[in-house]
Amino acid sequence: MVAILMASGCASDAVRHSAASTPEVTLASSGSAAWPSMGDIESLRATPARWQPLRNACDRDIGYVPHPVSDFSPPQHYVDREGEQRIAKPFTDDGHAAYREALCFAISGDRRYAVVGERILDAWAANVQRIGQGQGVADFNFTFPEYALAAAMVRTDAQWNDAAFRAFVRQRVLPISTASHANNFGNWGVLLEASSAVYLRDQSLMQKAAQRWRALMLSQVAPDGSMAAEICRSNTSNYCGGPDKGVNGLSYTHYALYPTALAAEIFRIEGIDVYKGDAGHLLSLAYARAAQWTLHPESFPYYASNHGHLNGVRNAAYFRILQRNIPCDDGRAVIDQGRLGMDGYEINLLYAEKADP
C-alpha cells in the first residue's frame, strides 16, 4: 500500500531527465561555477525586479565587517544552546552575508559585491586557529558550504588572491568533513565536499562526494521513504528517546534532505546525474514522504505522542530544488502554500520561476 501511495504522490521513476549519468565528468570552465546554474543566473539577470530585494540587502552590507572566531569550539548544542550560539552565530551570519554578496556579484558582475564576500572569506581563513572537536566540527560542516559556494562565485574576480582561502579549505576544512557519518552529518559532509570541489575545481573530490551521496541514500532511506535515524529525534541530548521523542523528527528529516538536494544539484550541473538509479529513486521516495508529512503533519508517526506539535515543519525551501527534478504532487501543494523556511542559499529566489506555475 505504501508503494502505491508513494507512486501516486511523486514520479515513480527517480527523475524525468534526458541527460545520462556519466562515471567521469569534465568540470565547468574556470570562468563559471557549478552553483547556481548559468540558466538560473541568466533568468535573474533578465528580470531585475525578481532579485531587487536581494540586491538591496547586498547594498546594505557593502560595509560589512566580518566576525571571525579564533577558537571555534562551541559547546554541545543540546547541553548549552546559548553558549553554542555565541560562537556559532558569527560564523553563520558571516556565511550568509558572504553568500548573498557573491550571488549579487554573480548576477550583476558588480565587483563591489565580490569584495565584500572576499573580505569575509579571507578573515575566517586568516583568523581561525582552532576548530574544536564535536560541535565545532559539526557546525563547520553545517555552515561552511556557504563559504565554499561564495568562493566559487567570486573566484572569477581576477583581483582576488585566494591562496590563503584555498589553503584553508584544503588543509583545515576538508580534513574534518563528516561525510563518513551515517546520519544527517554525513549529508552535510557530502555537501561540504561537493561545494569545496566546485570552488577548487577538483574532479576527484567531486566524484568522491557523489559516490558517498549515493551510498547515503541507499543506507538512509527506507522503502516507505522515511529516514529512521532522523524521524525519532527529540529536542534533548537523549537524541531518539525521552518524553518528546520525535518532536524534531520532521525537522531533522528536512535537515538531512536539505544538503542532499543542494549536493544533488551541484552534481547535476557538473554532469553527474544522481537523480537517476537506485539512489535517485530513494531520494524521490524520501521527498514524497517528507512532502506528505509537511502537508499533513498529523500523519507523522510522532505527531500524536507530542500532543499535535512538531518543530520545523516547514523548513523546506529545498522542496523547490526537488520539485524541479523529481516532481511530487504533495511537494507542489506545499510550495504553493508558501512560507518555506531554512533558505540560507536563496533557493526560494533561484528556483521560484521554474518551480511555480
Coordinates of C-alpha atoms in Angstrom, one line a residue:
M1 CA 0.0 0.0 0.0
V2 CA 2.8 2.4 0.8
A3 CA 4.4 1.9 -2.6
I4 CA 1.2 2.7 -4.3
L5 CA 0.7 5.8 -2.3
M6 CA 4.2 7.0 -3.0
A7 CA 4.0 6.4 -6.7
S8 CA 0.8 8.5 -6.9
G9 CA 2.4 11.4 -5.0
C10 CA 5.7 11.6 -6.9
A11 CA 7.1 10.4 -10.2
S12 CA 7.8 6.7 -9.6
D13 CA 10.8 7.0 -11.8
A14 CA 13.7 8.6 -10.0
V15 CA 13.7 11.5 -12.3
R16 CA 12.4 13.0 -15.5
H17 CA 15.7 13.7 -17.2
S18 CA 17.2 13.3 -20.6
A19 CA 20.8 13.7 -19.5
A20 CA 22.7 10.5 -18.9
S21 CA 24.7 9.8 -15.8
T22 CA 28.4 9.6 -16.5
P23 CA 31.1 8.0 -14.3
E24 CA 33.6 10.8 -15.1
V25 CA 32.9 14.4 -15.9
T26 CA 34.8 17.4 -17.1
L27 CA 34.1 20.2 -14.7
A28 CA 32.8 23.6 -15.9
S29 CA 35.3 26.0 -17.2
S30 CA 37.2 28.2 -14.8
G31 CA 35.1 31.1 -15.7
S32 CA 31.9 29.6 -14.3
A33 CA 30.8 27.9 -11.1
A34 CA 28.5 24.9 -10.7
W35 CA 26.3 26.9 -8.4
P36 CA 24.0 28.4 -9.3
S37 CA 23.4 27.2 -12.9
M38 CA 24.0 29.7 -15.7
G39 CA 20.4 29.3 -16.6
D40 CA 19.2 30.5 -13.2
I41 CA 21.7 33.3 -13.2
E42 CA 20.6 34.4 -16.7
S43 CA 17.0 34.2 -15.7
L44 CA 17.6 36.6 -12.8
R45 CA 19.6 39.0 -15.0
A46 CA 16.7 39.1 -17.4
T47 CA 14.2 40.0 -14.6
P48 CA 15.9 42.6 -12.3
A49 CA 12.8 43.1 -10.2
R50 CA 12.9 39.5 -9.1
W51 CA 16.2 39.9 -7.3
Q52 CA 15.9 43.5 -6.3
P53 CA 15.3 42.6 -2.6
L54 CA 18.5 40.6 -2.6
R55 CA 20.4 43.4 -4.2
N56 CA 19.0 45.8 -1.6
A57 CA 20.4 43.5 1.1
C58 CA 23.8 43.4 -0.7
D59 CA 23.9 47.1 -0.9
R60 CA 23.1 47.5 2.8
D61 CA 26.0 45.1 3.6
I62 CA 28.7 46.8 1.4
G63 CA 30.5 47.9 4.6
Y64 CA 30.0 44.5 6.3
V65 CA 32.6 43.7 9.0
P66 CA 33.3 40.0 9.4
H67 CA 33.4 38.4 12.9
P68 CA 35.9 35.5 12.7
V69 CA 36.3 33.4 15.8
S70 CA 39.8 32.3 16.7
D71 CA 38.9 29.3 18.8
F72 CA 35.9 27.9 17.1
S73 CA 35.0 25.4 19.9
P74 CA 31.3 25.8 20.8
P75 CA 29.8 23.7 23.5
Q76 CA 27.4 20.9 22.5
H77 CA 24.1 22.2 21.2
Y78 CA 21.8 20.2 23.5
V79 CA 24.0 21.0 26.5
D80 CA 24.4 24.7 26.2
R81 CA 22.5 26.2 23.3
E82 CA 23.2 29.8 24.2
G83 CA 26.9 29.1 24.5
E84 CA 26.9 27.4 21.2
Q85 CA 25.2 30.3 19.5
R86 CA 27.6 32.8 20.9
I87 CA 30.4 31.1 19.0
A88 CA 28.5 29.6 16.0
K89 CA 26.2 32.6 15.2
P90 CA 29.0 34.9 13.9
F91 CA 30.1 32.1 11.6
T92 CA 26.5 31.6 10.3
D93 CA 25.9 35.3 9.9
D94 CA 29.1 35.9 8.0
G95 CA 28.5 32.9 5.8
H96 CA 25.0 34.2 4.9
A97 CA 26.5 37.6 4.1
A98 CA 29.3 36.2 2.0
Y99 CA 27.0 34.0 0.0
R100 CA 24.5 36.8 -0.6
E101 CA 27.2 39.2 -1.8
A102 CA 28.8 36.6 -4.0
L103 CA 25.4 35.8 -5.6
C104 CA 24.8 39.5 -6.2
F105 CA 28.3 39.6 -7.9
A106 CA 27.4 36.5 -10.0
I107 CA 24.2 38.1 -11.2
S108 CA 25.4 41.7 -11.7
G109 CA 29.1 41.5 -12.3
D110 CA 29.5 44.4 -9.9
R111 CA 32.8 43.9 -8.2
R112 CA 31.8 45.8 -5.1
Y113 CA 29.8 42.8 -4.0
A114 CA 32.7 40.4 -4.7
V115 CA 35.0 42.5 -2.5
V116 CA 32.6 42.1 0.5
G117 CA 32.5 38.3 0.1
E118 CA 36.2 38.1 -0.3
R119 CA 36.8 40.1 2.8
I120 CA 34.6 37.7 4.8
L121 CA 36.3 34.6 3.4
D122 CA 39.8 35.9 3.9
A123 CA 39.0 37.0 7.5
W124 CA 37.9 33.5 8.5
A125 CA 40.8 31.8 6.7
A126 CA 43.3 34.1 8.4
N127 CA 41.9 34.1 11.9
V128 CA 40.6 30.6 12.8
Q129 CA 43.3 29.0 14.9
R130 CA 41.3 26.0 16.2
I131 CA 38.2 24.1 15.3
G132 CA 37.1 22.1 18.3
Q133 CA 36.1 18.5 18.0
G134 CA 32.4 17.7 18.5
Q135 CA 30.2 20.7 18.0
G136 CA 32.9 22.8 16.3
V137 CA 33.4 20.2 13.6
A138 CA 29.6 19.7 13.3
D139 CA 28.9 23.5 12.9
F140 CA 31.7 23.8 10.3
N141 CA 30.2 21.1 8.2
F142 CA 26.7 22.6 8.6
T143 CA 27.8 26.2 7.6
F144 CA 31.0 26.1 5.5
P145 CA 29.3 25.0 2.3
E146 CA 28.0 28.6 2.0
Y147 CA 31.6 29.9 2.3
A148 CA 32.8 27.4 -0.4
L149 CA 30.0 28.3 -2.8
A150 CA 30.6 32.0 -2.2
A151 CA 34.2 31.4 -3.0
A152 CA 33.2 29.6 -6.2
M153 CA 31.1 32.6 -7.3
V154 CA 33.8 35.2 -6.6
R155 CA 36.8 33.3 -7.8
T156 CA 36.2 34.9 -11.3
D157 CA 37.3 38.2 -9.7
A158 CA 40.9 38.4 -11.1
Q159 CA 41.8 40.8 -8.3
W160 CA 41.2 38.3 -5.5
N161 CA 44.3 36.5 -4.3
D162 CA 42.5 33.4 -2.9
A163 CA 45.7 31.5 -1.9
A164 CA 45.0 31.8 1.8
F165 CA 41.4 30.7 1.5
R166 CA 42.3 27.8 -0.8
A167 CA 44.8 26.6 1.7
F168 CA 42.3 26.9 4.5
V169 CA 39.8 24.7 2.6
R170 CA 42.4 22.1 1.7
Q171 CA 44.3 21.9 5.0
R172 CA 41.8 22.8 7.7
V173 CA 38.3 22.2 6.4
L174 CA 38.2 19.2 4.2
P175 CA 40.1 17.0 6.8
I176 CA 37.1 17.5 9.2
S177 CA 34.4 16.5 6.7
T178 CA 31.7 14.4 8.3
A179 CA 30.7 12.7 5.1
S180 CA 31.6 9.3 6.6
H181 CA 28.8 9.6 9.2
A182 CA 25.6 7.6 8.8
N183 CA 23.0 10.3 9.8
N184 CA 22.5 13.9 8.6
F185 CA 26.1 14.7 9.5
G186 CA 27.0 12.5 6.5
N187 CA 24.7 14.5 4.2
W188 CA 26.2 17.8 5.3
G189 CA 29.7 16.4 4.9
V190 CA 28.9 15.4 1.3
L191 CA 27.7 19.0 0.6
L192 CA 30.9 20.3 2.2
E193 CA 33.0 18.2 -0.1
A194 CA 30.8 18.9 -3.2
S195 CA 30.8 22.7 -2.6
S196 CA 34.6 22.7 -2.0
A197 CA 35.1 20.7 -5.2
V198 CA 33.2 23.4 -7.1
Y199 CA 35.5 26.1 -5.7
L200 CA 38.7 24.0 -6.0
R201 CA 37.8 22.6 -9.5
D202 CA 38.7 19.2 -8.1
Q203 CA 37.2 16.5 -10.2
S204 CA 38.4 13.6 -8.0
L205 CA 36.8 15.2 -4.9
M206 CA 33.5 15.8 -6.8
Q207 CA 33.4 12.1 -7.8
K208 CA 34.1 11.0 -4.3
A209 CA 31.3 13.2 -2.9
A210 CA 28.8 11.9 -5.5
Q211 CA 29.8 8.3 -4.7
R212 CA 29.2 8.9 -1.0
W213 CA 25.9 10.7 -1.8
R214 CA 24.6 7.6 -3.5
A215 CA 25.8 5.3 -0.6
L216 CA 24.0 7.5 1.9
M217 CA 20.7 7.4 0.1
L218 CA 20.9 3.6 -0.2
S219 CA 21.6 3.3 3.6
Q220 CA 19.4 6.1 5.0
V221 CA 16.1 5.9 3.1
A222 CA 13.6 3.1 3.9
P223 CA 11.3 1.6 1.3
D224 CA 8.5 3.8 2.6
G225 CA 10.6 7.0 2.2
S226 CA 11.3 7.5 5.9
M227 CA 14.7 8.1 7.3
A228 CA 14.9 6.1 10.5
A229 CA 17.9 8.0 12.0
E230 CA 16.1 11.3 11.7
I231 CA 12.3 10.7 12.4
C232 CA 12.9 9.7 16.1
R233 CA 14.8 12.8 17.0
S234 CA 13.8 14.5 20.3
N235 CA 14.7 18.0 21.4
T236 CA 17.2 16.9 24.0
S237 CA 20.6 15.1 24.3
N238 CA 18.5 11.9 24.5
Y239 CA 18.5 12.1 20.8
C240 CA 16.0 9.4 20.0
G241 CA 14.3 9.0 23.3
G242 CA 12.6 10.7 26.2
P243 CA 9.0 12.1 26.5
D244 CA 9.4 14.3 23.4
K245 CA 10.8 11.6 21.1
G246 CA 10.1 12.5 17.5
V247 CA 9.2 16.2 18.1
N248 CA 12.2 17.1 16.0
G249 CA 11.8 14.2 13.6
L250 CA 10.3 16.1 10.7
S251 CA 12.7 18.9 11.2
Y252 CA 15.7 16.6 11.1
T253 CA 14.3 14.8 8.1
H254 CA 14.3 18.2 6.4
Y255 CA 17.8 18.8 7.8
A256 CA 19.1 15.7 6.1
L257 CA 17.4 16.2 2.8
Y258 CA 18.3 19.9 2.5
P259 CA 22.1 19.3 2.0
T260 CA 21.2 16.2 0.0
A261 CA 19.2 18.3 -2.5
L262 CA 21.8 21.0 -2.7
A263 CA 24.6 18.5 -3.4
A264 CA 22.4 16.7 -6.0
E265 CA 22.1 20.0 -7.9
I266 CA 25.8 20.6 -7.8
F267 CA 26.4 17.2 -9.2
R268 CA 23.7 17.6 -11.9
I269 CA 25.1 20.9 -13.1
E270 CA 28.5 19.3 -13.2
G271 CA 27.2 16.4 -15.4
I272 CA 26.7 13.8 -12.7
D273 CA 23.1 12.8 -12.6
V274 CA 22.5 11.3 -9.2
Y275 CA 18.7 11.7 -9.6
K276 CA 18.9 8.5 -11.7
G277 CA 19.4 5.0 -10.5
D278 CA 18.5 3.3 -7.2
A279 CA 19.9 6.2 -5.0
G280 CA 17.9 8.7 -7.0
H281 CA 14.8 6.6 -6.7
L282 CA 15.2 6.5 -2.9
L283 CA 15.6 10.3 -2.9
S284 CA 12.3 10.6 -4.7
L285 CA 10.6 8.4 -2.1
A286 CA 12.1 10.4 0.7
Y287 CA 10.9 13.6 -0.9
A288 CA 7.4 12.2 -1.3
R289 CA 7.3 11.1 2.3
A290 CA 8.7 14.4 3.6
A291 CA 6.2 16.3 1.4
Q292 CA 3.3 14.2 2.7
W293 CA 4.3 14.9 6.3
T294 CA 4.8 18.6 5.7
L295 CA 1.4 18.9 4.0
H296 CA -0.3 16.7 6.6
P297 CA 1.7 16.9 9.8
E298 CA -0.9 14.8 11.6
S299 CA 0.3 11.9 9.5
F300 CA 3.8 12.0 11.0
P301 CA 4.4 9.0 13.3
Y302 CA 5.2 11.1 16.4
Y303 CA 2.6 13.8 16.0
A304 CA 0.0 12.4 18.4
S305 CA 2.6 11.5 21.1
N306 CA 3.8 15.1 21.1
H307 CA 0.2 16.4 21.5
G308 CA -0.1 17.7 18.0
H309 CA 3.1 19.6 18.0
L310 CA 6.2 19.2 15.8
N311 CA 9.2 21.5 15.3
G312 CA 10.4 22.8 12.0
V313 CA 7.5 21.5 9.9
R314 CA 8.0 24.0 7.1
N315 CA 11.8 24.1 7.0
A316 CA 11.5 23.0 3.4
A317 CA 12.8 25.6 0.9
Y318 CA 14.8 22.8 -0.7
F319 CA 11.5 21.3 -1.9
R320 CA 11.8 23.8 -4.8
I321 CA 15.0 22.0 -6.0
L322 CA 13.5 18.6 -5.8
Q323 CA 10.2 19.7 -7.4
R324 CA 12.1 20.8 -10.4
N325 CA 13.8 17.4 -10.8
I326 CA 11.6 14.8 -9.2
P327 CA 8.1 16.4 -9.2
C328 CA 5.7 15.4 -6.5
D329 CA 2.0 16.4 -6.0
D330 CA 2.3 16.9 -2.3
G331 CA 5.5 18.9 -2.7
R332 CA 3.8 21.1 -5.3
A333 CA 1.0 21.7 -2.8
V334 CA 3.5 22.6 -0.1
I335 CA 5.3 25.0 -2.4
D336 CA 2.0 26.6 -3.4
Q337 CA 1.2 27.3 0.2
G338 CA 4.4 29.4 0.5
R339 CA 6.2 30.2 3.8
L340 CA 9.1 27.7 3.1
G341 CA 11.8 28.2 5.7
M342 CA 15.5 27.3 6.0
D343 CA 16.7 29.2 2.9
G344 CA 20.2 30.4 3.6
Y345 CA 21.1 29.6 -0.1
E346 CA 18.3 31.8 -1.6
I347 CA 16.6 28.7 -3.0
N348 CA 13.2 30.5 -3.0
L349 CA 14.7 33.1 -5.3
L350 CA 16.8 30.9 -7.5
Y351 CA 14.1 28.3 -8.1
A352 CA 10.9 30.2 -7.9
E353 CA 10.3 30.9 -11.6
K354 CA 10.7 27.3 -12.8
A355 CA 9.1 25.7 -9.7
D356 CA 6.0 27.8 -9.7
P357 CA 3.3 27.6 -12.3

